[in-house]
Coordinates of C-alpha atoms and ligand atoms in Angstrom, one line a residue:
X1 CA 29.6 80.6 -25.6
X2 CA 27.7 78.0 -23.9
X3 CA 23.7 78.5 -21.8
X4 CA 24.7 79.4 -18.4
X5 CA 23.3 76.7 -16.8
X6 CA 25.5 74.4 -19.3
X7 CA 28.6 76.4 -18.1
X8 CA 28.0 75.3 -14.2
X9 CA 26.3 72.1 -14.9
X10 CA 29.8 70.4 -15.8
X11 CA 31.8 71.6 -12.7
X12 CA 29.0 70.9 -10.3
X13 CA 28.7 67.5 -12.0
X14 CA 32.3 66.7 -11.3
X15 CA 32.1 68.6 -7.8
X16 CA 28.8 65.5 -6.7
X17 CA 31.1 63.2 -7.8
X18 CA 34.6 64.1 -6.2
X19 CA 32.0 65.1 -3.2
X20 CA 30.3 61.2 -3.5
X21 CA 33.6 59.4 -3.3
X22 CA 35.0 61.4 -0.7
X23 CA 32.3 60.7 1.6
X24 CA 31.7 57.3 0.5
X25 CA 35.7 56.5 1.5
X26 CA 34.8 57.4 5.0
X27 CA 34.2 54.3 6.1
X28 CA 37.4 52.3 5.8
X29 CA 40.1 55.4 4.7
X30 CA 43.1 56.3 6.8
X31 CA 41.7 58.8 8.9
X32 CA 44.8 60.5 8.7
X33 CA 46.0 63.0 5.8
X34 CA 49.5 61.2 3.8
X35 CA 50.7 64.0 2.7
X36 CA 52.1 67.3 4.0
X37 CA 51.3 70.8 3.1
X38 CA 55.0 70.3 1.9
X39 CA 54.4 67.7 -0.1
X40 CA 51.6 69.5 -2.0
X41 CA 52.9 73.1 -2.4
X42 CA 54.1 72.0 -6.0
X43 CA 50.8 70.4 -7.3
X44 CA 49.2 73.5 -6.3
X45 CA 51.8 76.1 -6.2
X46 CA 54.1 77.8 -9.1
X47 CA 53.5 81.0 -10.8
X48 CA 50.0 81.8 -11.9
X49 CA 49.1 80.4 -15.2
X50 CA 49.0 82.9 -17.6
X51 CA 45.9 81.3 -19.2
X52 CA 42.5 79.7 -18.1
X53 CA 41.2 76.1 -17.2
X54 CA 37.9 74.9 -18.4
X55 CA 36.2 74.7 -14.8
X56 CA 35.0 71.1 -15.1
X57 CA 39.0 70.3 -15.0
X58 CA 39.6 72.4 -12.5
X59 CA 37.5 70.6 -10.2
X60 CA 38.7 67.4 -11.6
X61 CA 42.3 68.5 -10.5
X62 CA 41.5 70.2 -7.4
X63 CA 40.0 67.0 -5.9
X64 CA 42.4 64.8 -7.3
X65 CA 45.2 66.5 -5.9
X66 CA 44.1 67.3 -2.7
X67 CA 42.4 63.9 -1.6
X68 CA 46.3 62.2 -0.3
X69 CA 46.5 65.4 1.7
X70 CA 42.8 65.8 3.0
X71 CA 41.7 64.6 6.8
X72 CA 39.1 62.1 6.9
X73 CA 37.3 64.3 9.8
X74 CA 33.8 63.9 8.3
X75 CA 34.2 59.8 9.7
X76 CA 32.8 58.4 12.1
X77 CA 36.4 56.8 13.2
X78 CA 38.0 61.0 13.9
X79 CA 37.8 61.8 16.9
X80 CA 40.4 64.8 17.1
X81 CA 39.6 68.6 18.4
X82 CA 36.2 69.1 19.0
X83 CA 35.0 68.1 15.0
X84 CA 31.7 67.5 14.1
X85 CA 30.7 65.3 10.8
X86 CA 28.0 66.7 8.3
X87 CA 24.4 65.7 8.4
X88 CA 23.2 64.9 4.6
X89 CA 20.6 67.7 4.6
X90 CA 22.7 70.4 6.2
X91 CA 25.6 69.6 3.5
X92 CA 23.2 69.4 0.7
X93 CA 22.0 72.5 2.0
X94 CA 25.2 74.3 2.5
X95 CA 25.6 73.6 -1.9
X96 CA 22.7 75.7 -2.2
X97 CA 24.2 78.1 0.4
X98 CA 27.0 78.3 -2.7
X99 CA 24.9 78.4 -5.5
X100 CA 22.1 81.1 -4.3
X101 CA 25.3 82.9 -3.6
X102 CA 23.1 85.2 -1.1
X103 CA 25.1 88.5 0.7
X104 CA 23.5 87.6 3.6
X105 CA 23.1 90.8 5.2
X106 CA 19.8 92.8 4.8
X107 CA 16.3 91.2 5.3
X108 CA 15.1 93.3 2.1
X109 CA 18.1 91.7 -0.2
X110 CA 17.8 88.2 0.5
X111 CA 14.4 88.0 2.5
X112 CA 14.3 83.9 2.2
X113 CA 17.9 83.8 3.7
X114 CA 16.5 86.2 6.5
X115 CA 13.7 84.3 7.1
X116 CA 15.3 81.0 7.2
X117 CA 18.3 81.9 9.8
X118 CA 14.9 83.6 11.9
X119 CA 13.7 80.7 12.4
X120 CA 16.8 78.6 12.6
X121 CA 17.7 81.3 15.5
X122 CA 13.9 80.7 16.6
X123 CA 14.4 77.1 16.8
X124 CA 17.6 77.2 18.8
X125 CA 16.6 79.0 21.4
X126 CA 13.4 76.9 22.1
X127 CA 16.0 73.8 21.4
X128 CA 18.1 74.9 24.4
X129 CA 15.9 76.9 26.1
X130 CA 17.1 80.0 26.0
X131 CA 15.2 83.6 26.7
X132 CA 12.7 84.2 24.1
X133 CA 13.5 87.5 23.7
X134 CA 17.4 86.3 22.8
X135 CA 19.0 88.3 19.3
X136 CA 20.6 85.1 17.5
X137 CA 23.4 85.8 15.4
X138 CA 25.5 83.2 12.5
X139 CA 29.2 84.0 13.3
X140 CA 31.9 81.5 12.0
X141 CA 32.5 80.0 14.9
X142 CA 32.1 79.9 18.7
X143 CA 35.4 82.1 18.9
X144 CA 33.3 85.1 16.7
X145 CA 30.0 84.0 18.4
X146 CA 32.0 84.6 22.2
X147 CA 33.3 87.7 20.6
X148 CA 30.0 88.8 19.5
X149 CA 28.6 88.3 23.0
X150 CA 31.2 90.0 24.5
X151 CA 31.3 93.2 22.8
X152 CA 27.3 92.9 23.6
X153 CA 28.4 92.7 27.7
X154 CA 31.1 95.3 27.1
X155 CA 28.7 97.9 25.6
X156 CA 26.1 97.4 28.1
X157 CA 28.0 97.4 31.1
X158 CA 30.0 100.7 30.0
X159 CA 26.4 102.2 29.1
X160 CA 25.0 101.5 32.7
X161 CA 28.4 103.0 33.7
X162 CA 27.2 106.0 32.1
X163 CA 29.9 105.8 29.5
X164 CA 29.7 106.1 26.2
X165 CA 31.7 103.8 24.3
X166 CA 31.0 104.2 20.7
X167 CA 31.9 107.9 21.2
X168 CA 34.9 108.6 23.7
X169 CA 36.4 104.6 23.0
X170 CA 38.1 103.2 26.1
X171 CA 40.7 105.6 26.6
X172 CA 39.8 106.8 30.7
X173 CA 36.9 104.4 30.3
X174 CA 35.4 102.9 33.9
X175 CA 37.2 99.7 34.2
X176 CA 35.9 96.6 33.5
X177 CA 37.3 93.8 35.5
X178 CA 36.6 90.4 33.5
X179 CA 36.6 86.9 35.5
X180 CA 37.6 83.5 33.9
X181 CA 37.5 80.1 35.3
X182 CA 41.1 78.3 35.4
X183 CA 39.9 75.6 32.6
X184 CA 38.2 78.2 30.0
X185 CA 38.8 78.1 26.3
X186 CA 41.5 80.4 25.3
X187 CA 39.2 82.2 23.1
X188 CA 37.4 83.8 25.9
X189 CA 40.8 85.3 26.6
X190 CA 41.5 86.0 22.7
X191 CA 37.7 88.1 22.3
X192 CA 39.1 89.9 25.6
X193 CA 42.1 91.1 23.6
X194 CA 39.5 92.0 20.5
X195 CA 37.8 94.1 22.7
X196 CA 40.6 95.8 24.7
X197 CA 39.4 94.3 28.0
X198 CA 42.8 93.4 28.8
X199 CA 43.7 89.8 31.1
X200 CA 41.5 88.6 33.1
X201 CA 41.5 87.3 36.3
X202 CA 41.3 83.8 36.8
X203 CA 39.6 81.7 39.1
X204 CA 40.9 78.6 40.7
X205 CA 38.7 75.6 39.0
X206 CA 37.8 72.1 40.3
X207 CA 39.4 68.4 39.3
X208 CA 37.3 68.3 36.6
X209 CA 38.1 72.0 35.6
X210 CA 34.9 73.4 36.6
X211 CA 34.7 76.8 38.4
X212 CA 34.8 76.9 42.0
X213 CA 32.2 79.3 42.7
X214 CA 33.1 80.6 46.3
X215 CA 36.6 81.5 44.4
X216 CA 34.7 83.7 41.7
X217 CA 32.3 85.1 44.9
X218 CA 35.8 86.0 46.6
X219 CA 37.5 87.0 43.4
X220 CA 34.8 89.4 43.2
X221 CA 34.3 90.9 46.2
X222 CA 38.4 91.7 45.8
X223 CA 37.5 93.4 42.9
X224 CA 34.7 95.6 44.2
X225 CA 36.5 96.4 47.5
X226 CA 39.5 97.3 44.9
X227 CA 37.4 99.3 42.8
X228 CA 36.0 101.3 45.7
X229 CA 39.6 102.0 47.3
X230 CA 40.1 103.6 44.1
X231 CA 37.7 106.2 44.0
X232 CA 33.8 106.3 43.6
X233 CA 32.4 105.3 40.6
X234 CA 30.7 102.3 39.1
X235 CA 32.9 98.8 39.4
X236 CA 31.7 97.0 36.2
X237 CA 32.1 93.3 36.1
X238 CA 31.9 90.5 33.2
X239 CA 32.3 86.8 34.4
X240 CA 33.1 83.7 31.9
X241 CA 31.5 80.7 32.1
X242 CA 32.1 77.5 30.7
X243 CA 29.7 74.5 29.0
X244 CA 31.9 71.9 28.2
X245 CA 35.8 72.2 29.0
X246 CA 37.9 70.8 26.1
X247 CA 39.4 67.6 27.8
X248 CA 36.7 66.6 30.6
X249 CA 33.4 67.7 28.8
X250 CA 32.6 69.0 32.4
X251 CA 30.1 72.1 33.0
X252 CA 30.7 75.0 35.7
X253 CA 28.2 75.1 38.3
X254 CA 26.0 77.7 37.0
X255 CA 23.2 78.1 39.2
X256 CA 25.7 78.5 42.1
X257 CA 27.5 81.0 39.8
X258 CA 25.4 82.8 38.2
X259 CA 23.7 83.7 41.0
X260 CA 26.8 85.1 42.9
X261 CA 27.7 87.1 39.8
X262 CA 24.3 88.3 39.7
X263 CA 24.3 89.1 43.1
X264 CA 26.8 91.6 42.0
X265 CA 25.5 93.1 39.3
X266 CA 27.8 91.2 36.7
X267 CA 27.2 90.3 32.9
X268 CA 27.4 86.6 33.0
X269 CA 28.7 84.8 29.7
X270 CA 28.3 81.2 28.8
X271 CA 30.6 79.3 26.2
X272 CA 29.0 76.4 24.9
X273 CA 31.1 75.6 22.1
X274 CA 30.0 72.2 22.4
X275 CA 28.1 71.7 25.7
X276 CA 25.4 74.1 25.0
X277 CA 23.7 71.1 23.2
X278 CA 23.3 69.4 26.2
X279 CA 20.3 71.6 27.4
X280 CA 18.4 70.0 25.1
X281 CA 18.5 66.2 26.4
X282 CA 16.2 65.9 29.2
X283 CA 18.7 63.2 30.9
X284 CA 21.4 65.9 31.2
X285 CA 19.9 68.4 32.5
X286 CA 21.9 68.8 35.9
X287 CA 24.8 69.9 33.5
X288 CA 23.0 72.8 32.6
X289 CA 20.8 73.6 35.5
X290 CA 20.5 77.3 35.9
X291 CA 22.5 78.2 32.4
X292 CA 19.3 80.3 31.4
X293 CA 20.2 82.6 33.8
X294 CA 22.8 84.1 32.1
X295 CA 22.7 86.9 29.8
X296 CA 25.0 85.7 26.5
X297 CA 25.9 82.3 25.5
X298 CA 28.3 81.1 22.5
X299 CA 27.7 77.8 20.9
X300 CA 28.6 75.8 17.2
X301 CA 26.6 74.4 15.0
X302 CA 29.6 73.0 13.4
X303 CA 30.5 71.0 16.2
X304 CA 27.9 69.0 17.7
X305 CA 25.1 69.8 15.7
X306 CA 27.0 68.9 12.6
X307 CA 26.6 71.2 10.3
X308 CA 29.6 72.0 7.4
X309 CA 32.1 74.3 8.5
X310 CA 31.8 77.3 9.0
X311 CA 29.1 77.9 11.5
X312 CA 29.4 79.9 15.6
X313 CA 25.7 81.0 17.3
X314 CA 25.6 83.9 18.9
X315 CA 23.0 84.4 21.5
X316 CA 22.3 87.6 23.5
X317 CA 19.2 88.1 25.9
X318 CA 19.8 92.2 25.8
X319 CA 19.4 92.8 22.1
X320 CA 19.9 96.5 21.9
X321 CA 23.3 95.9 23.4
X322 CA 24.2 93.0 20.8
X323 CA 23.0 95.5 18.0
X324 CA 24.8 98.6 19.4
X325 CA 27.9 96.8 19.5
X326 CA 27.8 94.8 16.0
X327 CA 25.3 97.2 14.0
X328 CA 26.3 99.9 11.5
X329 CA 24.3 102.6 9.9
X330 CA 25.2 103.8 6.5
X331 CA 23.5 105.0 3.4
X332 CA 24.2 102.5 1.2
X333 CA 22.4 99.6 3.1
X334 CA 18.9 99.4 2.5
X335 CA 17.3 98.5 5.9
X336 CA 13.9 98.1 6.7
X337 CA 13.0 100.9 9.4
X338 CA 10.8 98.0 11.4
X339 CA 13.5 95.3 11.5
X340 CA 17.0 94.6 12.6
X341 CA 19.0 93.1 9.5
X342 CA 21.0 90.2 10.2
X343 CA 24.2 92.0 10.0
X344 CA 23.5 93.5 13.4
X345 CA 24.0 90.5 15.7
X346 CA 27.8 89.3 14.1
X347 CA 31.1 90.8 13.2
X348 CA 30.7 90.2 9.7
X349 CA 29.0 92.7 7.5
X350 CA 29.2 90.4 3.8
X351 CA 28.5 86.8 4.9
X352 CA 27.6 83.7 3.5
X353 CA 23.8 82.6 4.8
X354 CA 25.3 79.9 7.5
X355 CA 22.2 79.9 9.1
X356 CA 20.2 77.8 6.4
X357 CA 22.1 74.8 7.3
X358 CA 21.9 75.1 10.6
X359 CA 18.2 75.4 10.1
X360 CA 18.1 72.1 7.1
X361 CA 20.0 70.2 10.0
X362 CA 17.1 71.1 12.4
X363 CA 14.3 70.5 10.0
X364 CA 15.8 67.1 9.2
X365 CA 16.5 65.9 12.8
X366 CA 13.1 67.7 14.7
X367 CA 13.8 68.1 18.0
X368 CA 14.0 64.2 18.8
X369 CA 16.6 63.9 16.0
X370 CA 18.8 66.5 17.8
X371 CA 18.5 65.1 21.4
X372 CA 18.8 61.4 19.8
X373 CA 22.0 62.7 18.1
X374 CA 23.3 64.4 21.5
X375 CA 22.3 61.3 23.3
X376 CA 24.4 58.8 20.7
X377 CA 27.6 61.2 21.1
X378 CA 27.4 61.1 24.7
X379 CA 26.6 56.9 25.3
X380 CA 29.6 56.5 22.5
X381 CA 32.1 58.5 24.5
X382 CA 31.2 56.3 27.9
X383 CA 31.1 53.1 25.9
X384 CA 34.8 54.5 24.9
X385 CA 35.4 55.0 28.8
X386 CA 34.5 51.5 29.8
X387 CA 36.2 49.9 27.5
X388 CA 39.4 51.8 27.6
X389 CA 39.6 51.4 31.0
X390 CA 39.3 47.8 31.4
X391 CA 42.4 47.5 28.8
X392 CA 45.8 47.1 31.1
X393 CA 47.9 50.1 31.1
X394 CA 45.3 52.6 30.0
X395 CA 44.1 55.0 32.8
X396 CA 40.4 57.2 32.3
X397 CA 41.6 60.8 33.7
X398 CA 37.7 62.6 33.7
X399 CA 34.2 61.6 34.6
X400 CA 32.8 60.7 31.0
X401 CA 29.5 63.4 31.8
X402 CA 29.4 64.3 28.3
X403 CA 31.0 63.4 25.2
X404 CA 34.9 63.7 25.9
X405 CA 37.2 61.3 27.4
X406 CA 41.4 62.0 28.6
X407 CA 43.5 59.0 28.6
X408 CA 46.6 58.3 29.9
X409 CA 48.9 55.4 29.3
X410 CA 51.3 55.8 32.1
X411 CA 53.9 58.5 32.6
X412 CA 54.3 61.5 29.8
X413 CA 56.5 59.2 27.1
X414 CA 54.9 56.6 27.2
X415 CA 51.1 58.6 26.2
X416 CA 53.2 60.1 23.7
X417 CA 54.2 57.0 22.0
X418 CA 51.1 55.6 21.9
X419 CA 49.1 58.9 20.5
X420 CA 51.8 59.0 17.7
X421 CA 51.1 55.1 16.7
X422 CA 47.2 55.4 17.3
X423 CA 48.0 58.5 14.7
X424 CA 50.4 56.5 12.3
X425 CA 48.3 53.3 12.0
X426 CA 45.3 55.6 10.9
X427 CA 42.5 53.3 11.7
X428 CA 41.1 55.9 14.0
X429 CA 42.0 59.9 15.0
X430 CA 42.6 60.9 17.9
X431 CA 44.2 64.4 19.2
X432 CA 47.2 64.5 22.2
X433 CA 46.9 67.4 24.7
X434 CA 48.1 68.5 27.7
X435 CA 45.7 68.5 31.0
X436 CA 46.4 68.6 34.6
X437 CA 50.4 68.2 34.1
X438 CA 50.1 65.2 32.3
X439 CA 50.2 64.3 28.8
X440 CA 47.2 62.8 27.6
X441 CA 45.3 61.3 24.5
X442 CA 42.0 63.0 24.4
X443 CA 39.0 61.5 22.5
X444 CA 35.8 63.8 21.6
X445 CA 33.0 62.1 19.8
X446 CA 31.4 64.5 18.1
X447 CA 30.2 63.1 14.8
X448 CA 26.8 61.8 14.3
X449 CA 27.6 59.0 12.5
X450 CA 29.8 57.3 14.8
X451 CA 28.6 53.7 16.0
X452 CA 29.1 50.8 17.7
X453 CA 31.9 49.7 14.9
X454 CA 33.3 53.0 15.4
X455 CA 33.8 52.5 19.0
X456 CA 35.4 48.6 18.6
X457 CA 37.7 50.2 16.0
X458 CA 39.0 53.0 18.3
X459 CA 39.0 50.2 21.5
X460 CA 41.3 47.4 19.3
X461 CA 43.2 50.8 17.6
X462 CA 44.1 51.9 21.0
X463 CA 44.8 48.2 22.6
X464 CA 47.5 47.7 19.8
X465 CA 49.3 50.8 19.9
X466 CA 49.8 50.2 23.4
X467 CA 51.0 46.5 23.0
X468 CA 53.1 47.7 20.6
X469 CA 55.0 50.5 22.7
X470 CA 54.9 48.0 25.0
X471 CA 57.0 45.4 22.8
X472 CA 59.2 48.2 21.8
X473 CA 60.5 48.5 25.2
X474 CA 60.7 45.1 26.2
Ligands
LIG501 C1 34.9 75.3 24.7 C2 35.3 75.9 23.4 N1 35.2 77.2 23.2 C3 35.5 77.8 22.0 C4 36.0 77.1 21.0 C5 36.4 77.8 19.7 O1 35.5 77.4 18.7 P1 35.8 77.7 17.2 O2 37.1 77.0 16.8 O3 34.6 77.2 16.5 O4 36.0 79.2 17.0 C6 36.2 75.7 21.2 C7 36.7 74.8 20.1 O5 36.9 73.7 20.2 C8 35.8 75.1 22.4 O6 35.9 73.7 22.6

């Protein structure tokens, strides 16, 4: 039997490597994966081999087989979803994540994980300027870390109700009526379903999909006069709000709507998948005027901050409420009787320590890094606008705030045909969606490493598929 460290040192050797040429490839693969799941069920598929594979070749294989199949979404030329890159230190970081192989969970286990994801939560909320006070939580994503923030609201507005949740459930529980703009992420409806807060009622939103806020001031005072018709008792009220919609980039109104909800006595929640980020750029600070006000917020770090998958923030002014609703008190955990343990602010009880990237992509950037990065993303995505929209037959749908921009090429076949060559000639990556009725080609740039070659790629990839629909018909 070999020294331990000889046993990992050959795997993790053939791990930099695959991991070096993968990366390296970035720059002139086919974004695009060429092959299917399909394709690769029988390279990784069949019965389980009775014996063992020297790791080493396991990684070997793994890589090997996998590469034809994989998405090139760390490039600079994908532009699909909402899909950040990787910054160097925040990958390099995530391998030690692997290899410290830390339970995450309990600041007396693993006190240098705790310590780090403090400060990475520390940093964030001076980054966006959030309340001081906030409970930060590492979730896997912004659907957990609006989930997280929920359960928070829902806890807290059922204790002011005088109910107690955790004890009697929801069963004859006060109800609590939840508000939604027309253009939120469906997640916010999804964490409502977690939680058993039923549909909520949506709000009529703007051309740009933001909120309209005198439809959420009458769409509350409905509910209030509703509840009172129905009997006394407290009328407890959660409103959704969004930074960043999916295919305009555009921000609700907040410090009109925040203030009406307030004026109510509603919890206000914030997703920021993406947008959040933008409170940190002095420049676009009218898209988050008045955010602050609320009292949860759900962001990534996997998206525009760039760290490896998988990574959601949780943020939650009223901390008791976060940790009543996510904590847990057992025997077995060890907790330190001055502290809250980092288990309390997520869903997860075992986790990986996704903070310490989050907090190696920080200490990289500093705090010009980040707003430099946010900046880039956002000047690349209105470069994208101008030059899209001086090519004939290509129409800009939203005003290019932030980092998103929804095309159209004419009527719904036509935006079709062109998404599916743009996709097929797999210089560039680029996701089709629906918005307003129409079909549309939607472009996020969210990766830090996209540049001005990038954005001449993506302007010649999306002037030939359109010549050559064009041709096709002609
Ligand atoms: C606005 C918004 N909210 C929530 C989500 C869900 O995030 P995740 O996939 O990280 O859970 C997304 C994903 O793109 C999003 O854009």
């Amino acid at each position: 039997m070999s020294a331990p460290e000889e046993r990992y040192s050959d795997a993790l050797e053939a791990a930099a490597r695959h991991a070096r040429q993968w990366l390296e490839s970035q720059e002139t693969r086919h974004v695009g994966p060429r092959k299917t799941a399909a394709d690769l069920a029988a390279d990784f598929g069949g019965p389980l081999p009775r014996e063992g594979t020297p790791a080493a070749e396991v990684v070997d294989y793994l890589a090997t087989k996998a590469e034809p199949g994989l998405m090139a979404m760390p490039s600079g030329r994908f532009f699909g979803w909402v899909i950040g890159g990787t910054l160097p230190a925040a990958l390099a970081a995530d391998w030690l994540v692997s290899a410290w192989d830390q339970n995450a969970v309990l600041r007396l286990a693993t006190p240098a994980t705790a310590a780090i994801e403090e400060a990475a939560g520390q940093w964030l909320l001076e980054l966006l300027g959030l309340p001081k006070e906030s409970d930060v939580g590492f979730a896997t994503g912004a659907t957990m870390a609006n989930f997280a923030g929920l359960a928070a609201a829902r806890w807290r507005l059922m204790a002011d109700a005088g109910w107690d949740l955790d004890g009697d459930g929801l069963f004859g529980a006060p109800l609590i009526r939840c508000f939604v703009g027309q253009e939120r992420h469906d997640s916010i409806d999804l964490g409502l379903r977690y939680l058993g807060l039923g549909r909520p009622t949506v709000v009529p939103a703007d051309r740009q999909g933001r909120i309209n806020p005198w439809e959420l001031d009458r769409a509350l005072a409905s509910a209030v006069d509703q509840a009172s018709a129905a009997g006394p008792g407290p009328a407890p009220l959660l409103v959704c709000l969004q930074a960043g919609n999916l295919h305009s980039g555009a921000f609700d109104p907040f410090v009109e709507a925040i203030a009406i909800a307030k004026a109510r006595g509603a919890w206000v929640h914030v997703d920021g998948a993406f947008g959040l980020w933008a409170a940190a750029v002095p420049e676009l600070a009218a898209l988050t005027a008045g955010l602050q006000g609320a009292d949860s917020w759900g962001t990534d770090a996997h998206k525009t901050l760039n760290v490896p998958y998988d990574c959601g923030v949780a943020v939650v002014r009223d901390a008791r409420a976060l940790r009543a609703a996510m904590g847990l008190h057992t025997s077995y955990l060890i907790q330190d009787a001055g502290s809250a343990d980092p288990f309390e602010s997520v869903p997860e009880l075992s986790r990986r320590a996704r903070g310490v990237p989050v907090w190696a992509a920080l200490k990289s950037l500093g705090r010009d890094g980040v707003v430099a990065q946010v900046r880039g993303l956002v000047l690349r995505a209105r470069q994208l606008a101008e030059q899209l929209s001086a090519l004939d037959g290509v129409e800009v749908l939203n005003d290019v705030d932030y980092t998103q921009v929804s095309l159209a090429f004419g009527d719904d076949a036509t935006t079709r045909a062109v998404t599916a060559r743009i996709i097929a000639d797999g210089r560039v990556w680029m996701s089709g969606s629906r918005w307003r009725d129409r079909d549309i080609l939607r472009i996020s740039v969210s990766n830090w490493s996209t540049d001005d070659a990038d954005v001449a790629v993506a302007v010649a990839a999306v002037r030939d598929a359109v010549a050559a629909v064009r041709a096709q018909r002609s």
